[in-house]
Structure formats: structure tokens, C-alpha cells
CSV table of C-alpha atoms and ligand atoms in Angstrom, one decimal:
chain,number,residue,atom,x,y,z
A,118,MET,CA,4.9,-15.3,-7.2
A,119,PRO,CA,8.0,-17.5,-7.6
A,120,SER,CA,10.3,-17.1,-4.6
A,121,VAL,CA,13.2,-15.8,-6.6
A,122,LEU,CA,11.0,-12.9,-7.8
A,123,GLN,CA,9.5,-12.5,-4.3
A,124,ASP,CA,13.0,-12.0,-2.8
A,125,ALA,CA,13.9,-9.4,-5.4
A,126,TYR,CA,10.7,-7.5,-5.0
A,127,ILE,CA,10.9,-7.4,-1.2
A,128,ALA,CA,14.5,-6.3,-1.4
A,129,LYS,CA,13.6,-3.5,-3.7
A,130,LEU,CA,10.6,-2.4,-1.6
A,131,THR,CA,12.8,-2.4,1.5
A,132,GLN,CA,15.5,-0.4,-0.2
A,133,MET,CA,12.9,2.2,-1.3
A,134,ASP,CA,11.1,2.2,2.0
A,135,LEU,CA,7.9,1.0,0.4
A,136,LEU,CA,7.4,-2.2,2.4
A,137,GLU,CA,4.6,-0.8,4.6
A,138,SER,CA,2.7,0.8,1.8
A,139,ALA,CA,2.9,-2.5,-0.2
A,140,CYS,CA,1.3,-4.5,2.6
A,141,VAL,CA,-2.0,-2.8,2.0
A,142,HIS,CA,-3.7,-4.1,-1.2
A,143,GLU,CA,-5.3,-1.5,-3.5
A,144,SER,CA,-6.8,-2.0,-6.9
A,145,GLY,CA,-6.8,1.6,-8.3
A,146,PRO,CA,-3.3,2.8,-9.2
A,147,ILE,CA,-2.4,2.6,-12.8
A,148,GLY,CA,1.1,4.2,-12.7
A,149,GLY,CA,2.1,7.4,-14.6
A,150,ALA,CA,5.0,9.5,-15.5
A,151,SER,CA,5.5,11.0,-12.0
A,152,LYS,CA,7.6,9.4,-9.2
A,153,ASP,CA,4.6,9.2,-6.9
A,154,ASP,CA,2.4,7.4,-9.4
A,155,THR,CA,5.2,5.1,-10.3
A,156,LEU,CA,6.1,4.1,-6.7
A,157,LYS,CA,2.4,3.7,-5.8
A,158,HIS,CA,1.9,1.3,-8.8
A,159,PHE,CA,5.1,-0.6,-7.9
A,160,ALA,CA,4.0,-1.0,-4.3
A,161,LYS,CA,0.4,-1.7,-4.8
A,162,ARG,CA,0.0,-3.4,-8.2
A,163,PHE,CA,3.3,-5.3,-9.0
A,164,THR,CA,1.9,-8.5,-7.5
A,165,ALA,CA,-1.3,-8.3,-9.5
A,166,SER,CA,0.6,-7.7,-12.7
A,167,VAL,CA,2.9,-10.6,-12.1
A,168,GLY,CA,-0.1,-12.8,-11.3
A,169,ARG,CA,-1.7,-12.1,-14.7
A,170,VAL,CA,1.4,-13.0,-16.6
A,171,GLN,CA,1.9,-16.1,-14.4
A,172,TYR,CA,-1.7,-17.2,-15.0
A,173,THR,CA,-1.2,-16.7,-18.8
A,174,MET,CA,1.9,-18.9,-18.8
A,175,LEU,CA,0.8,-21.6,-16.4
A,176,GLY,CA,-2.9,-21.2,-15.6
A,177,ASP,CA,-4.9,-24.4,-15.3
A,178,ASP,CA,-7.4,-23.3,-17.9
A,179,ASN,CA,-7.9,-24.7,-21.4
A,180,ALA,CA,-8.7,-21.3,-22.8
A,181,PHE,CA,-5.1,-20.2,-22.1
A,182,SER,CA,-3.4,-23.3,-23.4
A,183,ALA,CA,-2.7,-21.9,-26.8
A,184,VAL,CA,-1.0,-18.7,-25.6
A,185,SER,CA,0.8,-20.6,-22.8
A,186,GLY,CA,2.1,-23.1,-25.3
A,187,GLU,CA,3.3,-20.3,-27.6
A,188,LEU,CA,5.1,-18.4,-24.9
A,189,LEU,CA,6.8,-21.6,-23.5
A,190,THR,CA,7.8,-22.7,-26.9
A,191,SER,CA,9.1,-19.2,-27.9
A,192,PHE,CA,11.1,-18.9,-24.7
A,193,SER,CA,12.5,-22.5,-24.8
A,194,SER,CA,15.8,-21.9,-26.5
A,195,GLY,CA,17.8,-19.8,-29.0
A,196,HIS,CA,17.6,-16.0,-29.0
A,197,VAL,CA,14.3,-14.2,-28.5
A,198,ALA,CA,14.0,-10.4,-28.8
A,199,LEU,CA,11.3,-9.3,-26.4
A,200,LEU,CA,9.6,-5.9,-26.6
A,201,ASP,CA,7.9,-5.0,-23.3
A,202,ILE,CA,5.5,-2.0,-23.5
A,203,PRO,CA,4.5,-0.1,-21.4
A,204,CYS,CA,7.0,-1.8,-19.2
A,205,GLY,CA,6.3,-0.1,-15.9
A,206,THR,CA,8.6,-1.5,-13.2
A,207,GLY,CA,9.1,-4.8,-14.9
A,208,ALA,CA,6.3,-7.1,-13.7
A,209,MET,CA,5.8,-8.7,-17.1
A,210,ALA,CA,9.4,-9.5,-17.9
A,211,CYS,CA,10.2,-10.5,-14.3
A,212,ALA,CA,7.2,-12.8,-14.1
A,213,LEU,CA,8.2,-14.4,-17.4
A,214,ILE,CA,11.9,-14.9,-16.4
A,215,ALA,CA,11.1,-16.0,-12.9
A,216,ASN,CA,8.7,-18.6,-14.1
A,217,LEU,CA,11.1,-19.9,-16.7
A,218,ILE,CA,13.7,-20.2,-13.9
A,219,VAL,CA,11.3,-22.3,-11.8
A,220,LEU,CA,10.2,-24.5,-14.7
A,221,ARG,CA,13.9,-25.2,-15.5
A,222,GLU,CA,14.9,-25.7,-11.9
A,223,SER,CA,12.1,-28.3,-11.5
A,224,SER,CA,13.1,-30.0,-14.8
A,225,LEU,CA,9.7,-29.2,-16.3
A,226,LEU,CA,11.5,-27.4,-19.1
A,227,PRO,CA,14.8,-28.5,-20.7
A,228,LYS,CA,17.8,-26.2,-19.8
A,229,LEU,CA,18.6,-25.4,-23.4
A,230,PRO,CA,20.7,-22.2,-24.0
A,231,LEU,CA,18.3,-19.3,-24.2
A,232,HIS,CA,19.2,-15.6,-24.7
A,233,ILE,CA,16.5,-13.0,-24.1
A,234,SER,CA,17.3,-9.5,-25.4
A,235,ILE,CA,14.8,-7.3,-23.7
A,236,CYS,CA,13.8,-3.8,-25.0
A,237,ALA,CA,11.5,-2.0,-22.5
A,238,GLY,CA,9.7,1.3,-23.0
A,239,ASP,CA,7.7,3.5,-20.7
A,240,TYR,CA,7.3,7.3,-20.3
A,241,SER,CA,8.2,7.0,-16.6
A,242,THR,CA,11.9,7.3,-16.1
A,243,HIS,CA,11.4,6.3,-12.5
A,244,ALA,CA,9.8,3.1,-13.6
A,245,LEU,CA,12.7,2.4,-15.9
A,246,GLU,CA,15.2,2.7,-13.1
A,247,ILE,CA,13.3,0.2,-11.0
A,248,TYR,CA,12.9,-2.1,-14.0
A,249,GLU,CA,16.7,-2.2,-14.6
A,250,ASP,CA,17.3,-3.2,-10.9
A,251,MET,CA,14.6,-5.9,-10.9
A,252,ILE,CA,15.9,-7.5,-14.1
A,253,GLY,CA,19.5,-7.1,-12.8
A,254,ASN,CA,18.5,-9.0,-9.6
A,255,LEU,CA,17.2,-12.0,-11.6
A,256,ALA,CA,20.0,-12.1,-14.2
A,257,SER,CA,22.5,-14.2,-12.2
A,258,ILE,CA,19.9,-16.8,-11.1
A,259,ALA,CA,18.6,-17.0,-14.7
A,260,LYS,CA,22.2,-17.7,-15.8
A,261,THR,CA,22.4,-20.8,-13.5
A,262,GLN,CA,19.5,-22.2,-15.5
A,263,GLY,CA,21.0,-21.4,-18.9
A,264,ILE,CA,19.1,-18.2,-19.5
A,265,THR,CA,21.2,-15.1,-20.4
A,266,LEU,CA,19.6,-11.6,-20.5
A,267,SER,CA,20.5,-8.3,-22.1
A,268,LEU,CA,18.4,-5.2,-21.5
A,269,SER,CA,17.8,-1.8,-23.2
A,270,THR,CA,15.3,0.5,-21.6
A,271,MET,CA,14.0,3.6,-23.3
A,272,GLU,CA,12.0,6.6,-22.3
A,273,TRP,CA,9.1,6.1,-24.7
A,274,ASP,CA,5.9,8.2,-25.1
A,275,ALA,CA,3.3,5.9,-26.6
A,276,SER,CA,1.7,8.8,-28.5
A,277,ASN,CA,4.9,9.8,-30.3
A,278,PRO,CA,5.6,8.2,-33.7
A,279,GLU,CA,9.3,9.1,-33.6
A,280,HIS,CA,9.6,7.5,-30.2
A,281,MET,CA,8.0,4.3,-31.6
A,282,GLN,CA,10.5,4.2,-34.5
A,283,ARG,CA,13.4,4.7,-32.1
A,284,LEU,CA,12.1,2.0,-29.8
A,285,VAL,CA,11.8,-0.5,-32.7
A,286,ASP,CA,15.4,0.5,-33.9
A,287,THR,CA,16.7,-0.2,-30.4
A,288,TRP,CA,14.8,-3.5,-30.2
A,289,PHE,CA,16.0,-4.7,-33.6
A,290,ALA,CA,19.6,-3.6,-32.9
A,291,SER,CA,19.6,-5.6,-29.6
A,292,GLY,CA,18.1,-8.6,-31.3
A,293,LEU,CA,20.1,-8.8,-34.5
A,294,GLU,CA,20.6,-12.5,-34.1
A,295,ALA,CA,17.2,-13.3,-32.8
A,296,ASN,CA,15.2,-16.2,-34.3
A,297,GLU,CA,12.0,-14.8,-32.9
A,298,HIS,CA,10.5,-11.5,-31.9
A,299,VAL,CA,7.9,-11.3,-29.2
A,300,VAL,CA,5.9,-8.2,-28.3
A,301,VAL,CA,4.1,-8.2,-25.0
A,302,VAL,CA,1.7,-5.3,-24.1
A,303,THR,CA,0.4,-5.4,-20.6
A,304,ASP,CA,-2.1,-3.5,-18.6
A,305,PHE,CA,-2.4,-0.4,-20.9
A,306,SER,CA,-6.2,-0.2,-20.9
A,307,GLY,CA,-6.3,2.3,-18.0
A,308,ALA,CA,-4.1,4.8,-19.8
A,309,LEU,CA,-5.8,4.1,-23.2
A,310,LYS,CA,-9.2,5.2,-21.8
A,311,ASP,CA,-7.9,8.6,-22.8
A,312,SER,CA,-9.2,8.8,-26.4
A,313,ASN,CA,-6.4,11.2,-27.6
A,314,LEU,CA,-3.8,8.7,-26.4
A,315,SER,CA,-5.7,5.8,-27.8
A,316,GLN,CA,-5.9,7.4,-31.2
A,317,ALA,CA,-2.2,8.4,-31.2
A,318,PHE,CA,-1.1,5.0,-30.0
A,319,ASN,CA,-3.2,3.3,-32.7
A,320,VAL,CA,-1.0,5.1,-35.3
A,321,CYS,CA,2.2,4.3,-33.4
A,322,PHE,CA,1.2,0.7,-32.9
A,323,GLY,CA,0.6,0.4,-36.6
A,324,GLU,CA,4.1,1.7,-37.3
A,325,LEU,CA,5.4,-1.0,-35.0
A,326,LEU,CA,3.5,-3.8,-36.7
A,327,SER,CA,4.6,-2.5,-40.2
A,328,ARG,CA,8.2,-2.9,-39.2
A,329,LEU,CA,7.5,-6.6,-38.3
A,330,TYR,CA,6.4,-7.6,-41.8
A,331,LYS,CA,9.4,-9.9,-42.3
A,332,LYS,CA,9.8,-11.2,-38.8
A,333,HIS,CA,8.7,-14.4,-37.1
A,334,VAL,CA,6.7,-12.6,-34.4
A,335,LEU,CA,4.3,-13.3,-31.6
A,336,VAL,CA,2.2,-10.4,-30.1
A,337,VAL,CA,0.5,-11.0,-26.8
A,338,TRP,CA,-1.7,-8.2,-25.3
A,339,ILE,CA,-2.7,-8.9,-21.7
A,340,GLU,CA,-5.2,-6.9,-19.7
A,341,PRO,CA,-7.0,-7.1,-16.3
A,342,SER,CA,-10.5,-8.5,-16.8
A,343,SER,CA,-11.9,-7.1,-13.5
A,344,THR,CA,-13.3,-4.0,-15.3
A,345,LYS,CA,-14.7,-3.7,-18.8
A,346,ASP,CA,-11.7,-1.6,-19.9
A,347,GLY,CA,-9.6,-4.6,-20.7
A,348,ASP,CA,-12.2,-6.2,-22.9
A,349,ARG,CA,-12.9,-2.9,-24.7
A,350,ILE,CA,-9.3,-2.2,-25.6
A,351,LEU,CA,-8.8,-5.8,-26.8
A,352,GLN,CA,-11.8,-5.5,-29.0
A,353,LYS,CA,-10.3,-2.3,-30.4
A,354,VAL,CA,-7.0,-4.0,-31.0
A,355,VAL,CA,-8.6,-6.9,-32.8
A,356,GLY,CA,-10.2,-4.2,-35.0
A,357,TRP,CA,-6.8,-2.6,-35.7
A,358,PHE,CA,-5.4,-5.9,-36.8
A,359,LYS,CA,-8.4,-6.8,-38.9
A,360,THR,CA,-8.6,-3.6,-40.8
A,361,SER,CA,-4.9,-2.7,-41.2
A,362,PHE,CA,-2.9,-5.8,-40.5
A,363,SER,CA,-4.8,-8.7,-41.9
A,364,TRP,CA,-1.5,-10.4,-42.8
A,365,PHE,CA,-1.2,-11.1,-39.0
A,366,GLY,CA,-3.2,-14.1,-37.7
A,367,ALA,CA,-5.5,-13.3,-34.7
A,368,SER,CA,-6.2,-16.2,-32.3
A,369,HIS,CA,-9.5,-14.9,-31.0
A,370,GLN,CA,-11.9,-12.8,-32.9
A,371,THR,CA,-14.9,-12.4,-30.6
A,372,ALA,CA,-15.2,-11.4,-27.0
A,373,ASP,CA,-16.8,-14.8,-26.3
A,374,ALA,CA,-13.8,-16.7,-27.5
A,375,ARG,CA,-11.3,-14.5,-25.8
A,376,PRO,CA,-9.3,-16.2,-23.0
A,377,SER,CA,-10.5,-14.6,-19.7
A,378,ALA,CA,-10.3,-15.8,-16.2
A,379,LEU,CA,-10.7,-14.8,-12.5
A,380,PHE,CA,-8.3,-16.3,-10.1
A,381,ASN,CA,-7.0,-15.9,-6.5
A,382,ASN,CA,-3.7,-14.1,-6.3
A,383,LYS,CA,-1.7,-14.5,-3.1
A,384,HIS,CA,-0.3,-11.3,-1.7
A,385,VAL,CA,3.5,-11.6,-1.2
A,386,LEU,CA,3.7,-9.6,2.0
A,387,ASN,CA,0.8,-11.2,3.9
A,388,ASP,CA,-1.1,-14.4,3.8
A,389,GLN,CA,-4.1,-12.8,2.2
A,390,SER,CA,-5.5,-13.6,-1.2
A,391,PHE,CA,-7.2,-11.2,-3.5
A,392,ARG,CA,-9.2,-11.8,-6.7
A,393,SER,CA,-7.5,-11.0,-10.0
A,394,GLY,CA,-8.7,-11.2,-13.5
A,395,VAL,CA,-6.9,-11.6,-16.8
A,396,CYS,CA,-8.0,-11.4,-20.5
A,397,LEU,CA,-5.8,-11.4,-23.6
A,398,GLU,CA,-5.4,-11.5,-27.3
A,399,MET,CA,-2.6,-13.2,-29.2
A,400,PHE,CA,-1.5,-12.5,-32.8
A,401,GLN,CA,1.2,-14.3,-34.8
A,402,ARG,CA,2.9,-13.3,-38.0
A,403,TRP,CA,3.6,-17.0,-38.8
A,404,TRP,CA,1.8,-20.0,-37.4
A,405,ARG,CA,4.1,-22.7,-36.1
A,406,LYS,CA,4.5,-25.8,-38.1
A,407,THR,CA,2.8,-28.7,-36.2
B,213,SAM,C1,-1.0,0.1,-15.3
B,213,SAM,S1,0.7,0.4,-15.6
B,213,SAM,C2,1.2,-1.2,-16.3
B,213,SAM,C3,2.7,-1.4,-16.2
B,213,SAM,C4,3.2,-2.8,-16.6
B,213,SAM,N1,2.9,-3.1,-18.0
B,213,SAM,C5,2.5,-3.8,-15.6
B,213,SAM,O1,1.8,-4.7,-16.1
B,213,SAM,O2,2.8,-3.7,-14.4
B,213,SAM,C6,0.6,1.4,-17.0
B,213,SAM,C7,2.0,2.0,-17.5
B,213,SAM,O3,1.7,2.7,-18.7
B,213,SAM,C8,2.7,3.8,-18.6
B,213,SAM,N2,2.1,4.8,-19.5
B,213,SAM,C9,1.0,5.5,-19.4
B,213,SAM,N3,0.8,6.4,-20.4
B,213,SAM,C10,1.9,6.2,-21.2
B,213,SAM,C11,2.3,6.9,-22.4
B,213,SAM,N4,1.6,7.8,-23.0
B,213,SAM,N5,3.5,6.5,-22.9
B,213,SAM,C12,4.3,5.5,-22.3
B,213,SAM,N6,3.9,4.9,-21.2
B,213,SAM,C13,2.7,5.3,-20.6
B,213,SAM,C14,2.8,4.2,-17.2
B,213,SAM,O4,3.9,4.9,-16.9
B,213,SAM,C15,2.7,2.8,-16.5
B,213,SAM,O5,4.0,2.3,-16.3
């Protein structure tokens, strides 16, 4: 985890009296609407979630080069409107921003003006509060590297079509000047094992995609690969795109071709490493000109 994010994470854990709990690694918690579930996930799984996004952006693995290239190109300059669902306590956006900061600090990426308008949705209001603080902590350092941030968070129930419409309205309104829209869905497979939620979300996700018809958009869906759940949900998602949204391009159509990796993730609070896994799918409304 980049040190700028590590500092922000440890400061927040300390403020919330969660440092001790976070020292003990656990693989089970998937978050939830309650405060207890949210705090447990923040303390136990934030590092793992950050690691998956970091591996996606920078992993030394050919299978990830296409998605890494797309993300680094999208977030190189201009105005990008980012939709982060289900956002939890901000691991995805924090990992993205912190790694962009490091790449710019080390002159591996040019410091071109970049504005990211983030719209983040989750049904845990406790998670949204932590999210706002975590992004707030990174904003001033991001600014020193030419990256400005704006943030809208929304209490969003993934099974509620009206919530999805309101989330998209908020996202579009915050990104009126955006040259690119990026949707990142991370670690939703645990919750989507509930078939009622999965069916309802399929409808809502369809509404989201319909609203993107005229946009230059990149959709990246990232899941843990340590259980079969990630693969299963990605297979389903590819099916949703194929049957209802064939006007989107899918980068990987079979489980065999899907980027998937196991890697060592270093715990931020002790010197131990733990095994993590990541798999993903990427979809684009328009392919980039080469
Ligand atoms: C495993 S966590 C992942 C959080 C974040 N994406 C990450 O990678 O750290 C799953 C998230 O889904 C949220 N969630 C579960 N069911 C939901 C629903 N029906 N509507 C909205 N959010 C939901 C939880 O509150 C939790 O924040």
C-alpha cells in the first residue's frame, strides 16, 4: 500500500479505536449495512481490497496489461467521472488515487492536470462517512501532483431501481464536463450470492448501462479470486453484457482468458504477508484509437 494511503488508513483506524482489531488478519468479513459489519470490514479487509486494485493497476502480469493500460490512460489527464459501487469505505478510489500520486511523484506518469469527480454509492451510511474522510485525507496530497478531486456520496441500495437512477443523475451532474466516464465495481460477489439481490441488481445494472449509451465509458469489475464466487459473478456479468448490452465491447469472454492472479499482500500494520487473489472483467463503450 502506498505510504500516503497507509498514513491515512492508520490515522483513521487510530481515531476509531480499531488499530488493535486491524492487526489481526481475517478473510471472512464482507461488510454490510450495520456499523459493526462496516467497521469490521474496514479494519480487516481494507488492505486486501486496496491490494487487488493496486495489482490491477500495476501488477507485473501480462494478463493485466490491457486493463492497467486503460486505467492509467483514462486517469492521465482531463476530467474523469468515476462511479465507485459498492464503495464501502473507499479502498478502490483510495488505491487508485494513492497509486496515481506515487506514479506522478516518481515521474513515471506526467503531471498533467487531472480532475476526478467521484460518485460513490453504498447502502452503509457508516461506510460513506469513512469514505469521505479517507478521500478528504488524500485530496491535498493529490493536489500537489496536479490531481483535483470532488466527491458525492450517496446512500444507495443496489436492488432499488430508483436509487440507481438517482445515483446516475448525481454522477452525471458531478461530471458534466467529463471527457470520460469510468465505472468500477469491486468485491460485490459476496453480497451477490443472495439470488434475490443478484436478480434485482441485474435489472438496476442494466438501467445504469442504458444511461451510458452516448458516453465514452470504461467499466471494470474486480473481484477476489480466492473463492469461486468472484469467477461466478464475472461469468454472469459477461452474460448480462452479451445478451442485453452487446453494443459494449467485452475484453474477456471466457473464464480461461479472464485476468486472474494470486499474489502476496503485505499487511500494513505488521510485517506479515498474506495471499490475495484478484480476477476481473473489463468492458468499453468505445475502443481507444491506436
Ligand atoms: C465486500 S464489501 C466491498 C467494499 C468495497 N468495494 C471494497 O472493495 O472494499 C461489499 C460492500 O457491499 C455493500 N453492499 C452489500 N449489499 C448492498 C446493497 N444491497 N446495496 C448497496 N450496497 C451493498 C456493503 O455495504 C459493503 O460495503
